mmCIF file of C-alpha atoms in Angstrom:
data_model
loop_
_atom_site.group_PDB
_atom_site.id
_atom_site.type_symbol
_atom_site.label_atom_id
_atom_site.label_comp_id
_atom_site.label_asym_id
_atom_site.label_seq_id
_atom_site.Cartn_x
_atom_site.Cartn_y
_atom_site.Cartn_z
ATOM 1 C CA UNK X 20 0.075 -0.084 -0.079
ATOM 2 C CA UNK X 21 1.411 3.507 -0.890
ATOM 3 C CA UNK X 22 1.501 6.165 1.555
ATOM 4 C CA UNK X 23 -1.556 7.846 -0.220
ATOM 5 C CA UNK X 24 -3.647 4.769 -0.308
ATOM 6 C CA UNK X 25 -5.650 3.651 2.815
ATOM 7 C CA UNK X 26 -7.835 0.410 3.241
ATOM 8 C CA UNK X 27 -10.743 2.283 1.777
ATOM 9 C CA UNK X 28 -9.011 3.826 -1.150
ATOM 10 C CA UNK X 29 -9.592 2.322 -4.559
ATOM 11 C CA UNK X 30 -8.925 3.070 -8.268
ATOM 12 C CA UNK X 31 -12.111 4.086 -9.949
ATOM 13 C CA UNK X 32 -12.162 4.244 -13.761
ATOM 14 C CA UNK X 33 -14.925 6.003 -15.654
ATOM 15 C CA UNK X 34 -15.423 8.358 -18.660
ATOM 16 C CA UNK X 35 -15.485 12.041 -18.260
ATOM 17 C CA UNK X 36 -16.289 14.252 -21.079
ATOM 18 C CA UNK X 37 -15.549 11.545 -23.657
ATOM 19 C CA UNK X 38 -11.995 10.739 -21.918
ATOM 20 C CA UNK X 39 -11.545 7.612 -19.818
ATOM 21 C CA UNK X 40 -10.286 8.688 -16.347
ATOM 22 C CA UNK X 41 -8.655 6.662 -13.756
ATOM 23 C CA UNK X 42 -8.651 8.100 -10.078
ATOM 24 C CA UNK X 43 -7.350 6.898 -6.815
ATOM 25 C CA UNK X 44 -9.661 8.022 -4.270
ATOM 26 C CA UNK X 45 -11.282 7.159 -1.005
ATOM 27 C CA UNK X 46 -14.581 5.135 -1.379
ATOM 28 C CA UNK X 47 -16.282 7.997 0.270
ATOM 29 C CA UNK X 48 -15.148 10.636 -1.967
ATOM 30 C CA UNK X 49 -17.907 12.382 -3.772
ATOM 31 C CA UNK X 50 -17.910 12.711 -7.410
ATOM 32 C CA UNK X 51 -17.943 16.493 -7.151
ATOM 33 C CA UNK X 52 -14.650 16.436 -5.346
ATOM 34 C CA UNK X 53 -13.028 13.987 -7.740
ATOM 35 C CA UNK X 54 -14.074 16.172 -10.616
ATOM 36 C CA UNK X 55 -12.831 19.500 -9.038
ATOM 37 C CA UNK X 56 -9.842 18.102 -7.116
ATOM 38 C CA UNK X 57 -8.409 15.103 -9.019
ATOM 39 C CA UNK X 58 -9.378 16.073 -12.607
ATOM 40 C CA UNK X 59 -9.417 19.802 -12.293
ATOM 41 C CA UNK X 60 -12.799 20.269 -13.936
ATOM 42 C CA UNK X 61 -13.853 23.250 -11.786
ATOM 43 C CA UNK X 62 -16.897 24.089 -13.828
ATOM 44 C CA UNK X 63 -18.942 21.766 -11.371
ATOM 45 C CA UNK X 64 -19.521 24.113 -8.453
ATOM 46 C CA UNK X 65 -20.062 23.107 -4.875
ATOM 47 C CA UNK X 66 -22.920 24.907 -3.215
ATOM 48 C CA UNK X 67 -24.853 23.307 -0.301
ATOM 49 C CA UNK X 68 -22.996 19.885 -0.470
ATOM 50 C CA UNK X 69 -26.273 18.159 0.448
ATOM 51 C CA UNK X 70 -27.924 17.737 -3.020
ATOM 52 C CA UNK X 71 -30.285 20.543 -2.572
ATOM 53 C CA UNK X 72 -29.058 23.588 -4.562
ATOM 54 C CA UNK X 73 -28.243 21.941 -7.930
ATOM 55 C CA UNK X 74 -24.898 23.871 -8.480
ATOM 56 C CA UNK X 75 -23.075 20.544 -8.593
ATOM 57 C CA UNK X 76 -25.277 18.934 -11.164
ATOM 58 C CA UNK X 77 -23.768 16.688 -13.811
ATOM 59 C CA UNK X 78 -24.935 13.970 -16.178
ATOM 60 C CA UNK X 79 -24.524 10.376 -15.317
ATOM 61 C CA UNK X 80 -25.054 8.115 -18.232
ATOM 62 C CA UNK X 81 -27.134 11.167 -19.676
ATOM 63 C CA UNK X 82 -29.457 11.823 -16.442
ATOM 64 C CA UNK X 83 -28.738 14.584 -14.056
ATOM 65 C CA UNK X 84 -27.325 13.939 -10.647
ATOM 66 C CA UNK X 85 -26.062 15.835 -7.860
ATOM 67 C CA UNK X 86 -22.404 15.205 -7.867
ATOM 68 C CA UNK X 87 -21.954 16.505 -4.222
ATOM 69 C CA UNK X 88 -23.973 13.387 -2.964
ATOM 70 C CA UNK X 89 -22.914 10.807 -5.568
ATOM 71 C CA UNK X 90 -19.812 8.787 -4.742
ATOM 72 C CA UNK X 91 -17.166 8.633 -7.195
ATOM 73 C CA UNK X 92 -16.767 5.074 -6.620
ATOM 74 C CA UNK X 93 -20.335 4.342 -7.807
ATOM 75 C CA UNK X 94 -19.353 5.881 -11.252
ATOM 76 C CA UNK X 95 -17.091 2.879 -12.166
ATOM 77 C CA UNK X 96 -17.767 1.977 -15.734
ATOM 78 C CA UNK X 97 -20.243 4.892 -16.368
ATOM 79 C CA UNK X 98 -20.181 8.346 -18.295
ATOM 80 C CA UNK X 99 -20.139 11.636 -16.637
ATOM 81 C CA UNK X 100 -20.632 14.749 -18.524
ATOM 82 C CA UNK X 101 -19.663 18.121 -16.983
ATOM 83 C CA UNK X 102 -20.450 21.656 -18.119
ATOM 84 C CA UNK X 103 -16.997 21.485 -19.745
ATOM 85 C CA UNK X 104 -18.086 18.491 -21.743
ATOM 86 C CA UNK X 105 -21.264 19.974 -23.075
ATOM 87 C CA UNK X 106 -21.050 20.818 -26.976
ATOM 88 C CA UNK X 107 -23.242 21.060 -30.112
ATOM 89 C CA UNK X 108 -26.228 22.864 -31.144
ATOM 90 C CA UNK X 109 -28.233 22.535 -28.196
ATOM 91 C CA UNK X 110 -25.735 23.845 -25.603
ATOM 92 C CA UNK X 111 -25.038 26.440 -28.060
ATOM 93 C CA UNK X 112 -28.617 27.537 -28.357
ATOM 94 C CA UNK X 113 -28.803 27.474 -24.543
ATOM 95 C CA UNK X 114 -25.818 29.732 -23.991
ATOM 96 C CA UNK X 115 -27.106 31.941 -26.645
ATOM 97 C CA UNK X 116 -30.532 32.282 -24.988
ATOM 98 C CA UNK X 117 -29.207 32.713 -21.668
ATOM 99 C CA UNK X 118 -27.170 35.744 -22.753
ATOM 100 C CA UNK X 119 -30.007 37.330 -24.867
ATOM 101 C CA UNK X 120 -32.572 36.734 -21.894
ATOM 102 C CA UNK X 121 -30.355 37.735 -19.232
ATOM 103 C CA UNK X 122 -30.522 34.586 -17.408
ATOM 104 C CA UNK X 123 -26.962 35.064 -15.961
ATOM 105 C CA UNK X 124 -25.969 37.197 -13.008
ATOM 106 C CA UNK X 125 -23.323 36.124 -10.638
ATOM 107 C CA UNK X 126 -22.770 32.733 -12.433
ATOM 108 C CA UNK X 127 -22.506 30.425 -9.625
ATOM 109 C CA UNK X 128 -25.521 28.363 -10.546
ATOM 110 C CA UNK X 129 -24.891 28.598 -14.349
ATOM 111 C CA UNK X 130 -23.059 25.146 -14.597
ATOM 112 C CA UNK X 131 -25.887 23.254 -12.883
ATOM 113 C CA UNK X 132 -28.460 25.333 -14.742
ATOM 114 C CA UNK X 133 -26.886 24.607 -18.214
ATOM 115 C CA UNK X 134 -26.593 20.932 -17.288
ATOM 116 C CA UNK X 135 -30.263 20.875 -16.019
ATOM 117 C CA UNK X 136 -31.562 22.831 -19.017
ATOM 118 C CA UNK X 137 -29.698 20.242 -21.563
ATOM 119 C CA UNK X 138 -31.638 17.604 -19.866
ATOM 120 C CA UNK X 139 -34.987 19.349 -19.685
ATOM 121 C CA UNK X 140 -34.809 20.203 -23.439
ATOM 122 C CA UNK X 141 -33.596 16.634 -24.348
ATOM 123 C CA UNK X 142 -36.801 15.276 -22.545
ATOM 124 C CA UNK X 143 -39.354 18.272 -23.455
ATOM 125 C CA UNK X 144 -38.324 19.959 -26.745
ATOM 126 C CA UNK X 145 -41.757 21.623 -26.862
ATOM 127 C CA UNK X 146 -41.723 22.743 -23.231
ATOM 128 C CA UNK X 147 -43.989 25.734 -22.246
ATOM 129 C CA UNK X 148 -42.890 28.322 -19.818
ATOM 130 C CA UNK X 149 -45.033 27.360 -17.088
ATOM 131 C CA UNK X 150 -43.494 23.685 -17.270
ATOM 132 C CA UNK X 151 -40.107 25.333 -17.228
ATOM 133 C CA UNK X 152 -40.199 26.693 -13.521
ATOM 134 C CA UNK X 153 -41.293 23.291 -12.337
ATOM 135 C CA UNK X 154 -38.545 21.406 -14.074
ATOM 136 C CA UNK X 155 -35.988 23.961 -12.712
ATOM 137 C CA UNK X 156 -37.160 23.766 -9.160
ATOM 138 C CA UNK X 157 -34.035 21.703 -7.966
ATOM 139 C CA UNK X 158 -31.814 24.466 -9.016
ATOM 140 C CA UNK X 159 -31.376 27.492 -6.742
ATOM 141 C CA UNK X 160 -30.309 30.736 -8.204
ATOM 142 C CA UNK X 161 -30.261 33.526 -5.714
ATOM 143 C CA UNK X 162 -29.575 36.275 -8.033
ATOM 144 C CA UNK X 163 -31.852 36.349 -11.042
ATOM 145 C CA UNK X 164 -35.337 35.600 -9.864
ATOM 146 C CA UNK X 165 -35.605 33.036 -12.402
ATOM 147 C CA UNK X 166 -37.580 35.368 -14.944
ATOM 148 C CA UNK X 167 -34.486 35.531 -17.116
ATOM 149 C CA UNK X 168 -33.886 31.642 -16.913
ATOM 150 C CA UNK X 169 -37.465 30.842 -17.645
ATOM 151 C CA UNK X 170 -37.427 33.023 -20.765
ATOM 152 C CA UNK X 171 -33.930 31.660 -21.775
ATOM 153 C CA UNK X 172 -35.327 28.144 -21.757
ATOM 154 C CA UNK X 173 -38.206 28.974 -23.650
ATOM 155 C CA UNK X 174 -35.804 30.943 -26.212
ATOM 156 C CA UNK X 175 -33.614 28.132 -26.541
ATOM 157 C CA UNK X 176 -36.454 25.644 -27.157
ATOM 158 C CA UNK X 177 -37.962 27.755 -29.783
ATOM 159 C CA UNK X 178 -34.563 28.114 -31.386
ATOM 160 C CA UNK X 179 -33.903 24.401 -31.521
ATOM 161 C CA UNK X 180 -37.360 23.847 -32.942
ATOM 162 C CA UNK X 181 -36.804 26.407 -35.642
ATOM 163 C CA UNK X 182 -33.305 24.996 -36.451
ATOM 164 C CA UNK X 183 -34.747 21.317 -36.636
ATOM 165 C CA UNK X 184 -32.333 20.233 -33.601
#
């Protein structure tokens, strides 16, 4: 056993943003800590560290999860997408809409919001504004009051429909 290893330390291998990663960490280390501290993917923000605020949201096998309460060891063999790994026409439309509709302010919640909105639009391409607030209820933003964010999601959905994406 090396000096960094302890009896509860193990190697976890999973795919992050399209790249296979192997990380030596305690069985109790959160996915958020592995992403930030081991892989230096600091776009995943830590807010409440209790799974309530949504700042740490990532996609695990395509589904949104709170990385602060997800054990990294449970991700072995799975696929994680962080905000840094989002690309393509959907995230481009979301980013443009957030900018156009002033859905950003301090930016702390933004990575989790972008991940969540990506998931929302993949499941509900024809989402109505009334449904957006319910879908975003697990992501806390203390700055914007959500009006710009809800408009941004609707704007992105309209843009994606118009472009056929």
